Coordinates of C-alpha atoms and ligand atoms in Angstrom, one line a residue:
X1 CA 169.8 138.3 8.1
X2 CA 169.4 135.2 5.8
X3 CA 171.7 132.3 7.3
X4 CA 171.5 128.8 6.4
X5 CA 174.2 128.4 9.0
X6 CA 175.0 130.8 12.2
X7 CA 178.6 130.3 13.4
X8 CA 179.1 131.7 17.4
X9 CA 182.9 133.0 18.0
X10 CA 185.3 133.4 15.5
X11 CA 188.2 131.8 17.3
X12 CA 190.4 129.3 15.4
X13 CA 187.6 126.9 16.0
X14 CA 184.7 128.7 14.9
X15 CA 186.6 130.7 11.9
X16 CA 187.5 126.9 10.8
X17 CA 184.3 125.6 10.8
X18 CA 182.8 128.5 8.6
X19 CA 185.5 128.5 6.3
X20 CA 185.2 125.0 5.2
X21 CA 181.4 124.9 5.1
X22 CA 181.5 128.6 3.2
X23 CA 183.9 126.7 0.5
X24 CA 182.8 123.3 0.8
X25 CA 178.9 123.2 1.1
X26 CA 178.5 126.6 -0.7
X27 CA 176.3 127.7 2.0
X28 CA 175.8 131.5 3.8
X29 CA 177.4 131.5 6.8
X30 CA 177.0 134.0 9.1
X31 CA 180.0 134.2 12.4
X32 CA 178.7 136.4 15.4
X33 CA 181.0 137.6 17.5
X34 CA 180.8 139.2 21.0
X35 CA 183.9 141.0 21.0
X36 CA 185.0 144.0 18.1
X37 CA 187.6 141.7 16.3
X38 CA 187.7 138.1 14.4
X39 CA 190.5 135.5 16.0
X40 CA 189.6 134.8 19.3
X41 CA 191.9 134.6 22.4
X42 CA 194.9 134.4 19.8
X43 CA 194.2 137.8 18.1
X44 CA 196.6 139.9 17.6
X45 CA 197.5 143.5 15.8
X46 CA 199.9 145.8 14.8
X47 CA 200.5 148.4 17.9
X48 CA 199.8 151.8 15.9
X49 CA 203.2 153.4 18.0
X50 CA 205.4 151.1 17.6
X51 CA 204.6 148.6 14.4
X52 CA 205.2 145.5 17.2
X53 CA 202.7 142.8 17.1
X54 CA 201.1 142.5 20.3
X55 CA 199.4 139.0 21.0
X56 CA 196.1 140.8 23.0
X57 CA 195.4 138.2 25.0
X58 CA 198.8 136.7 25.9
X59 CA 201.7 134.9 23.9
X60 CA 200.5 132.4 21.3
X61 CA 203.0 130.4 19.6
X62 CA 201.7 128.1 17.1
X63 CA 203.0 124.6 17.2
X64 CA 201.8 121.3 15.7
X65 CA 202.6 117.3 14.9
X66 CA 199.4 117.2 12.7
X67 CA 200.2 117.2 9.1
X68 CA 196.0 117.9 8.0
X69 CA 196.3 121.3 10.6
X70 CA 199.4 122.6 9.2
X71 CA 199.0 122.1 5.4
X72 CA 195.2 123.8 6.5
X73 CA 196.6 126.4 9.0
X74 CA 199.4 127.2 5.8
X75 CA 196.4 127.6 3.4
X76 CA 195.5 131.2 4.9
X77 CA 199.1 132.3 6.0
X78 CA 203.2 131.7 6.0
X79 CA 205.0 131.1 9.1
X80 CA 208.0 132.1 10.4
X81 CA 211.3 130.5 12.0
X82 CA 210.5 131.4 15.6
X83 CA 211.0 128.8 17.9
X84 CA 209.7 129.2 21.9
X85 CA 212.2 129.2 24.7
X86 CA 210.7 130.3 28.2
X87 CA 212.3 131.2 30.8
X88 CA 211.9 131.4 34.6
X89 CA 213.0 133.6 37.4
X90 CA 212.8 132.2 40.7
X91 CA 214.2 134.3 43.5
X92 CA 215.7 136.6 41.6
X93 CA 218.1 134.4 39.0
X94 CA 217.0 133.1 35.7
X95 CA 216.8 129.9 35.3
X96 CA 215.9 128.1 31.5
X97 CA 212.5 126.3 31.0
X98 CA 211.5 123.5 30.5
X99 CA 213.0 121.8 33.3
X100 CA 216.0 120.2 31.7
X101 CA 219.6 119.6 32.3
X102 CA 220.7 123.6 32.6
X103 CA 217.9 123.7 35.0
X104 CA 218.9 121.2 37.9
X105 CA 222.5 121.5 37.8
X106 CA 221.9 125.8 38.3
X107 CA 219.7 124.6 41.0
X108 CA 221.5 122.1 42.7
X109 CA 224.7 123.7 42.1
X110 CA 226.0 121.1 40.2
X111 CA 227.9 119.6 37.3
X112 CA 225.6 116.4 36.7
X113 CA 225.2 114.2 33.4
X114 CA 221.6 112.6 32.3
X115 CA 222.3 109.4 34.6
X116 CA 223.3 111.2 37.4
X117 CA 220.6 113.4 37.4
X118 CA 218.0 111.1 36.3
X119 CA 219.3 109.1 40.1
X120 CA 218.9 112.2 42.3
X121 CA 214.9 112.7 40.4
X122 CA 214.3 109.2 41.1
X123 CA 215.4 109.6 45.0
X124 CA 213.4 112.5 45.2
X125 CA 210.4 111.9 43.7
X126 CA 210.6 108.5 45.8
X127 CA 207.4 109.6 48.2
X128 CA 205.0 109.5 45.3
X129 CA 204.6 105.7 45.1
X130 CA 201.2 104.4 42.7
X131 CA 199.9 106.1 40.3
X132 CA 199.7 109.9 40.4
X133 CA 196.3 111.1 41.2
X134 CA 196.5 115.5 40.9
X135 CA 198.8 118.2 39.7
X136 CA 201.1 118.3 42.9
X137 CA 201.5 114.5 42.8
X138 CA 202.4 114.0 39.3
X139 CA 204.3 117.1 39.1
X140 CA 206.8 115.4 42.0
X141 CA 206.4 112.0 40.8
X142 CA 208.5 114.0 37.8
X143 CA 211.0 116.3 39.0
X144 CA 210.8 115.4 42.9
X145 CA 209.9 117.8 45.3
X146 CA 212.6 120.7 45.4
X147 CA 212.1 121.4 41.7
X148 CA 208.6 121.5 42.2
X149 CA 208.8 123.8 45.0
X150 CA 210.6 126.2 43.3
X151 CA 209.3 125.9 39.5
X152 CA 205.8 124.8 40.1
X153 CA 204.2 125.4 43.4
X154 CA 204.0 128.9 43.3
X155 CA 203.7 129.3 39.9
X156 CA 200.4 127.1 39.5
X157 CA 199.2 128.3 42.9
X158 CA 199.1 131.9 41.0
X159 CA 197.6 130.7 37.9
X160 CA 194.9 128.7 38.8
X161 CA 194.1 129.9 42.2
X162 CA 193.9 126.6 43.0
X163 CA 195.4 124.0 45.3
X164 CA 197.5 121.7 42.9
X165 CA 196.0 118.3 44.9
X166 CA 192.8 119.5 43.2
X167 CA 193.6 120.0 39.6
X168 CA 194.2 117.1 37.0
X169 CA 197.7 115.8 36.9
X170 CA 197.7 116.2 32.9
X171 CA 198.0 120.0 33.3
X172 CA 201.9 119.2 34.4
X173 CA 202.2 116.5 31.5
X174 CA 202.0 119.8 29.0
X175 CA 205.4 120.8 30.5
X176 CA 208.5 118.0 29.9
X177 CA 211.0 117.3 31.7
X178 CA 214.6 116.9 29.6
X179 CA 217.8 115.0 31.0
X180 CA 219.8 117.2 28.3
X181 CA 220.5 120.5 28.0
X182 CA 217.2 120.8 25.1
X183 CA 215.5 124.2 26.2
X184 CA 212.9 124.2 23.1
X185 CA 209.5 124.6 25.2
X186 CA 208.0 122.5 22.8
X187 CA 208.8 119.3 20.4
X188 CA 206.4 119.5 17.4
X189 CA 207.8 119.1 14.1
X190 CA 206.1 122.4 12.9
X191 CA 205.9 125.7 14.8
X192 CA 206.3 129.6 14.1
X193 CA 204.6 132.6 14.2
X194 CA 202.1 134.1 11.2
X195 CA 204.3 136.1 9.4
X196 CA 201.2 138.7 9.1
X197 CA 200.0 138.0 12.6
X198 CA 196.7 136.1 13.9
X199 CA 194.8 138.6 13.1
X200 CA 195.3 139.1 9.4
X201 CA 195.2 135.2 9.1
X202 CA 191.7 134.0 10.2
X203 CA 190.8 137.9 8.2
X204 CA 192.1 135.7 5.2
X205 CA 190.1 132.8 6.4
X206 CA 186.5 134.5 6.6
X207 CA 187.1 136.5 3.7
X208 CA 184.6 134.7 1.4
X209 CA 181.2 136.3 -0.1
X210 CA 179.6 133.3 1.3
X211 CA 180.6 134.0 5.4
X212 CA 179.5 137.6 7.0
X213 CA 180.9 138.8 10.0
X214 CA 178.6 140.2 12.8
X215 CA 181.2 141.9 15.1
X216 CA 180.0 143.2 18.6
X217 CA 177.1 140.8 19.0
X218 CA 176.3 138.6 21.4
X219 CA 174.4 135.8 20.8
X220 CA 173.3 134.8 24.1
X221 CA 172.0 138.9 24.7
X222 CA 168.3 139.0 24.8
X223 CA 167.2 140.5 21.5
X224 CA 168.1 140.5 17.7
X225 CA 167.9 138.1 15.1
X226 CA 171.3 136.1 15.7
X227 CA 170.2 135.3 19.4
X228 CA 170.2 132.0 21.1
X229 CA 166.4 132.3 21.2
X230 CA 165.8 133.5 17.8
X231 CA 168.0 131.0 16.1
X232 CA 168.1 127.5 17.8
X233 CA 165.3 125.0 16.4
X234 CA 165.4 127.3 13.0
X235 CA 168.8 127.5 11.8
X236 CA 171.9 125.1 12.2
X237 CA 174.3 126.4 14.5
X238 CA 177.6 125.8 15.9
X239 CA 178.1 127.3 19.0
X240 CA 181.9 128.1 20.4
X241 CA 181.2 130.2 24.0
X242 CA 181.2 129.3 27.2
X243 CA 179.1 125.7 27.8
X244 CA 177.2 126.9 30.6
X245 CA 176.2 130.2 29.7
X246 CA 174.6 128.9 26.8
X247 CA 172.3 127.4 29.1
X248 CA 172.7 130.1 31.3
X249 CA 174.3 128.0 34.1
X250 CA 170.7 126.0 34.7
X251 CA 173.2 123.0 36.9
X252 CA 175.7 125.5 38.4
X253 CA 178.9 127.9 36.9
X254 CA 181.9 125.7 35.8
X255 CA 185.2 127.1 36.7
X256 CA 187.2 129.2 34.5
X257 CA 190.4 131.5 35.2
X258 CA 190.4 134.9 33.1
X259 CA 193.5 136.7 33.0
X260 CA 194.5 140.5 33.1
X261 CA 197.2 142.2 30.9
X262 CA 198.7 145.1 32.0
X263 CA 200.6 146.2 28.6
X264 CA 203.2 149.3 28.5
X265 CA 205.1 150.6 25.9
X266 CA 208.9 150.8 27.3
X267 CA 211.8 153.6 25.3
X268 CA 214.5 150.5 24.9
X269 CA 214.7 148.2 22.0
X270 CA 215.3 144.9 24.2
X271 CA 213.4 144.8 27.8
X272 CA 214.5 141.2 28.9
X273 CA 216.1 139.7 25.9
X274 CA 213.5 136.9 25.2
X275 CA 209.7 136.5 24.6
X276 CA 208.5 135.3 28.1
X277 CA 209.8 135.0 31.6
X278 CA 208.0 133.3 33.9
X279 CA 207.8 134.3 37.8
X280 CA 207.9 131.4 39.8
X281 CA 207.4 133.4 43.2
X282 CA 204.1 133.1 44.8
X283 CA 205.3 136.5 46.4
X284 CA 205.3 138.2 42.7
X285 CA 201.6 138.8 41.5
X286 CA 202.0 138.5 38.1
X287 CA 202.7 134.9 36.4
X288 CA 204.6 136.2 33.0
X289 CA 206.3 139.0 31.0
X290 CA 205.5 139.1 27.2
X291 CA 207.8 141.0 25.3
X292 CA 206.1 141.0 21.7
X293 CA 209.5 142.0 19.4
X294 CA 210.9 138.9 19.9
X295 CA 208.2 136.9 18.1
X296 CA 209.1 138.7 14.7
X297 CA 213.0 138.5 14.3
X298 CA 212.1 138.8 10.3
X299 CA 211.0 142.1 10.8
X300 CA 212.2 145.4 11.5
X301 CA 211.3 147.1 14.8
X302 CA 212.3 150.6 16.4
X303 CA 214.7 149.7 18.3
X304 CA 214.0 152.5 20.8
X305 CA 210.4 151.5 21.7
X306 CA 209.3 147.9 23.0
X307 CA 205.9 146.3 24.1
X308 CA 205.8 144.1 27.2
X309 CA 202.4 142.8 28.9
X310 CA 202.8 141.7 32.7
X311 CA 199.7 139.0 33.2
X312 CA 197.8 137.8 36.0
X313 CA 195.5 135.0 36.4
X314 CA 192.2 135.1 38.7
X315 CA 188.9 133.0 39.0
X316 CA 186.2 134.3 36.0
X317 CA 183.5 136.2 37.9
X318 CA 180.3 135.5 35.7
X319 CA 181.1 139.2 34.0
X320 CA 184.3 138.2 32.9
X321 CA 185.9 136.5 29.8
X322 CA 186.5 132.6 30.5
X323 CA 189.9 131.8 29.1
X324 CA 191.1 128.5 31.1
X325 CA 188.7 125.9 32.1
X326 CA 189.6 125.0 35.5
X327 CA 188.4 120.8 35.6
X328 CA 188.0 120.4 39.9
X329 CA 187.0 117.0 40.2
X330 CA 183.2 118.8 41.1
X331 CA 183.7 120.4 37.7
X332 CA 184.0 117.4 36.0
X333 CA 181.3 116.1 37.5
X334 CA 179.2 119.0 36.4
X335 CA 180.7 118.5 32.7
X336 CA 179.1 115.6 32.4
X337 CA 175.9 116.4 33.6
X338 CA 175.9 119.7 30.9
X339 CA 176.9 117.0 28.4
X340 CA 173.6 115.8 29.1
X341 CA 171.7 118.8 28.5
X342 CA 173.7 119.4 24.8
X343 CA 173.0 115.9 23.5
X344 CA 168.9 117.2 24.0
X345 CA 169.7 120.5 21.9
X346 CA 171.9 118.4 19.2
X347 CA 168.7 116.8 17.1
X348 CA 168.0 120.6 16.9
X349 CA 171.4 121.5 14.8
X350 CA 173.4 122.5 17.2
X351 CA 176.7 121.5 17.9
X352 CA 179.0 122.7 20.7
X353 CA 183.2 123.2 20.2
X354 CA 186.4 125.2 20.7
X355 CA 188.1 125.6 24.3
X356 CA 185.1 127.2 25.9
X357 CA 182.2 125.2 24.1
X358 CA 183.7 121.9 25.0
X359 CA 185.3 123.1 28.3
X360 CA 188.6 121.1 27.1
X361 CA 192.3 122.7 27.3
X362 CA 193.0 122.5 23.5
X363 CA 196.0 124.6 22.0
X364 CA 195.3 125.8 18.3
X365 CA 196.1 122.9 16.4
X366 CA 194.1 121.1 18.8
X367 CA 190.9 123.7 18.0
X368 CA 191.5 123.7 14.4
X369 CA 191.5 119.6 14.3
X370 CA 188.4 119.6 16.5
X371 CA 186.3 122.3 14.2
X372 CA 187.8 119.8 11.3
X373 CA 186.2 116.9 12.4
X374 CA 183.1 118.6 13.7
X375 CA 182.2 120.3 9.9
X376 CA 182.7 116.6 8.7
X377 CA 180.8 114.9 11.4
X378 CA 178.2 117.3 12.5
X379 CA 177.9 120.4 10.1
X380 CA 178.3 118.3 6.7
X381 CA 175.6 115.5 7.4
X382 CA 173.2 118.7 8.3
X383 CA 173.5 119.3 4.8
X384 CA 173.1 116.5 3.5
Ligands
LIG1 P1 188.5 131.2 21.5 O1 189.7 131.7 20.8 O2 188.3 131.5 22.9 O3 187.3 131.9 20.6 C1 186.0 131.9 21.1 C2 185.3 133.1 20.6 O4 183.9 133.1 20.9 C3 185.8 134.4 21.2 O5 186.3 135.3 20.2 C4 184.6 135.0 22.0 O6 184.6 136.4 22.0 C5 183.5 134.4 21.2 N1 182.2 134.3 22.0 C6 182.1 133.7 23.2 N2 180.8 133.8 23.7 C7 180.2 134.5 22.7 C8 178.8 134.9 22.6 N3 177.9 134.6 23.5 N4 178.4 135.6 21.5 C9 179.3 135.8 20.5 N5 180.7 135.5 20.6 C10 181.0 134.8 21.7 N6 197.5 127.7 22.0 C11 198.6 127.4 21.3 O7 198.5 126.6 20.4 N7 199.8 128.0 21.6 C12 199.9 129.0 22.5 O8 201.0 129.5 22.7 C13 198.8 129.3 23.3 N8 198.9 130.3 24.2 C14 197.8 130.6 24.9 C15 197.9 131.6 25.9 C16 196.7 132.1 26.5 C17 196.9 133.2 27.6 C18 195.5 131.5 26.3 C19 194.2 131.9 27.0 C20 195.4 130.5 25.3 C21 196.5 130.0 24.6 N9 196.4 129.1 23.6 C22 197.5 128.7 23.0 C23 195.1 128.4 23.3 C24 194.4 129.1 22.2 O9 194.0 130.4 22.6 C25 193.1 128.3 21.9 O10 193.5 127.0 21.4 C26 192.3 128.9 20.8 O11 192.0 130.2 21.1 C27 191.0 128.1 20.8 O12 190.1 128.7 19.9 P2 188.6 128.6 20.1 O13 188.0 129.1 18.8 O14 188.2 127.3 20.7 O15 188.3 129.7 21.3
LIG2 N1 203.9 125.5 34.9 C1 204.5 125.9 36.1 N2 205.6 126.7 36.0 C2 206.0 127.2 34.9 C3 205.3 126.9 33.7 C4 204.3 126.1 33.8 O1 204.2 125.4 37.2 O2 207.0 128.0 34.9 C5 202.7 124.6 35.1 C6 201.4 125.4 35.3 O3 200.6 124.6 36.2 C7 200.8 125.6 33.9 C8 201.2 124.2 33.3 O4 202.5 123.9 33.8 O5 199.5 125.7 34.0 C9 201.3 124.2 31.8 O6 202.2 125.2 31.4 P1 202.0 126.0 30.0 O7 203.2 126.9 29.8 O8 201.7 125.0 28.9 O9 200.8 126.9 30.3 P2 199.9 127.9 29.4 O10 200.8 128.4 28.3 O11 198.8 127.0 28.8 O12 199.4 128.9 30.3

């Protein structure tokens, strides 16, 4: 197939990089992508029993402070009022997330105010003294030990499989900490839901007679025309997998977490009363319930018939979908030495992006400000 440039995932970074070269350079763009749908890990679709929008690969719940990503982002689709409140169940009793105000006095048993409570977190995060150095650390340098304990601990030991002194301490700085009784999980001026889904809006975005869509293809598979080895060195490409696959691991796997959804279609119109619930119990082996209905309050659903997805978190086996870079400090270490190898395939026209390419924990404002500034630095310039 003709190409002048060959686009590799169709996630929110790799659908944004076509779209603006498509519209901007007026060149043919072709997107190949592995799996039998465009959107990447935030994909998700109308269940055909029940009308619910189902997020396939987990919650996503779009939120931003950057003004360029959401007057793009509202280009291709409308958002709606949603706003994210998590929470957790620890031991049985539900408990609101972030940790905030409601959260330590229900703990503690208590009837403290911000000052108060901001003096028992200081006297208890007292044994982390310096600067923070992991996850564990920084998490009790924050809410002192007993929150972590029972919010954190388990929690992270079940989604990364992975001892919190060894993962980086900005993992926990995603989460903050309140002294009020604020239970918004996050803080962004803009956030919502597309009103058609994630799905239907990068659709919108690659629905140009410039870009084609190769669904079901993999481009690191061994034959075909829109192959790794039939394409790099003769078309431009900008590649959006998994950073060491593409050079099939040559220094060593980096580690990723995948997930597993177990989804099931339950005969009530309200399962738990909220989007997410998050099990903080090591001794519970999944880390959240999804409940998709909730995400839609504009709509009308049965109200007999609800979708919830348990998920659980384990280590990517090399057969398995990557969704969470893990960053050990060997990881890192390996990072930079694959950095290496992509600055000697660059000259060629390639460029590497998106949460697997750059092995980086972006949310999708994040990716869709990335694949902005790669089209303008990388793909444009190819151009001329
Ligand atoms: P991806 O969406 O992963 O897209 C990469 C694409 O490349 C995939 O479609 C893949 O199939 C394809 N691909 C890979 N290898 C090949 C190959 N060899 N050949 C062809 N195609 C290939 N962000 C938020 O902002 N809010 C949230 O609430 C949120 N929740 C999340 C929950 C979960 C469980 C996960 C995993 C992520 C969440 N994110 C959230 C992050 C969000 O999913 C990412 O920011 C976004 O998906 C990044 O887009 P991307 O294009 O970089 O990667
Ligand atoms: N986290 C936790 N308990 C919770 C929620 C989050 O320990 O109930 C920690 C966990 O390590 C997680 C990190 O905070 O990886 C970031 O949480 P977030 O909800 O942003 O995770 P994501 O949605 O990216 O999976």
């Amino acid at each position: 197939m003709q190409a002048d440039l060959v686009v590799v995932g169709s996630g929110l970074f790799g659908a944004t990089v076509a779209q603006r070269a498509a519209e901007e350079l007026g060149v043919h763009v072709v997107v190949v992508e592995r799996r039998e749908h465009l959107g990447g890990n935030a994909y998700s679709y109308r269940d055909a029993e029940t009308g619910i929008e189902v997020h396939r690969y987990g919650s996503h719940i779009f939120h931003t402070s950057d003004e360029r990503v959401w007057a793009y982002a509202n280009r291709f689709t409308d958002f709606n009022d949603y706003r994210h409140h998590v929470y957790a169940n620890h031991r049985g009793e539900i408990y609101p997330l972030p940790i905030n105000l409601g959260t330590i006095n229900q703990f503690f048993r208590a009837a403290l105010g911000p000052q108060a409570a901001r003096a028992l977190i200081a006297e208890q995060a007292a044994e982390i003294t310096g600067e923070p150095a992991n996850l564990e650390d920084k998490a009790i340098s924050l809410i002192g030990r007993p929150l972590y304990e029972a919010f954190i601990r388990g929690y992270t030991a079940k989604q990364w499989q992975t001892d919190p002194t060894e993962l980086d301490a900005a993992i926990i700085t995603r989460l903050p900490v309140r002294l009020n009784y604020n239970n918004r999980y996050f803080s962004d001026p803009h956030e919502g839901i597309p009103v058609d889904g994630y799905g239907t809006w990068v659709e919108r975005m690659l629905d140009q007679p410039r870009i084609d869509v190769r669904l079901g293809e993999d481009f690191l598979g061994t034959d075909g025309p829109l192959t790794r080895d039939a394409c790099i060195g003769r078309v431009p490409v900008v590649y959006t997998g998994a950073l060491d696959r593409f050079f099939n691991q040559r220094l060593g796997a980096l580690t990723w977490r995948t997930l597993d959804f177990d989804t099931h279609i339950l005969p009530t119109g309200d399962h738990q009363g909220t989007a997410v619930i998050n099990y903080s119990d090591a001794d519970v082996p999944y880390t959240r319930v999804h409940e998709f209905r909730h995400y839609h309050p504009e709509r009308t659903y049965p109200d007999d018939a609800t979708v919830i997805m348990r998920e659980y978190s384990r280590m990517a086996g090399s057969d398995d979908d990557p969704y969470y870079p893990v960053g050990t400090p060997s990881d890192r270490a390996r990072l930079a030495q694959y950095q290496r190898l992509t600055a000697e395939v660059e000259p060629q026209q390639v460029a590497f992006g998106g949460r697997l390419g750059s092995y980086r924990y972006l949310d999708m404002d994040r990716a869709i400000a990335a694949a902005l500034d790669c089209f303008e630095q990388r793909v444009r310039p190819w151009f001329g």
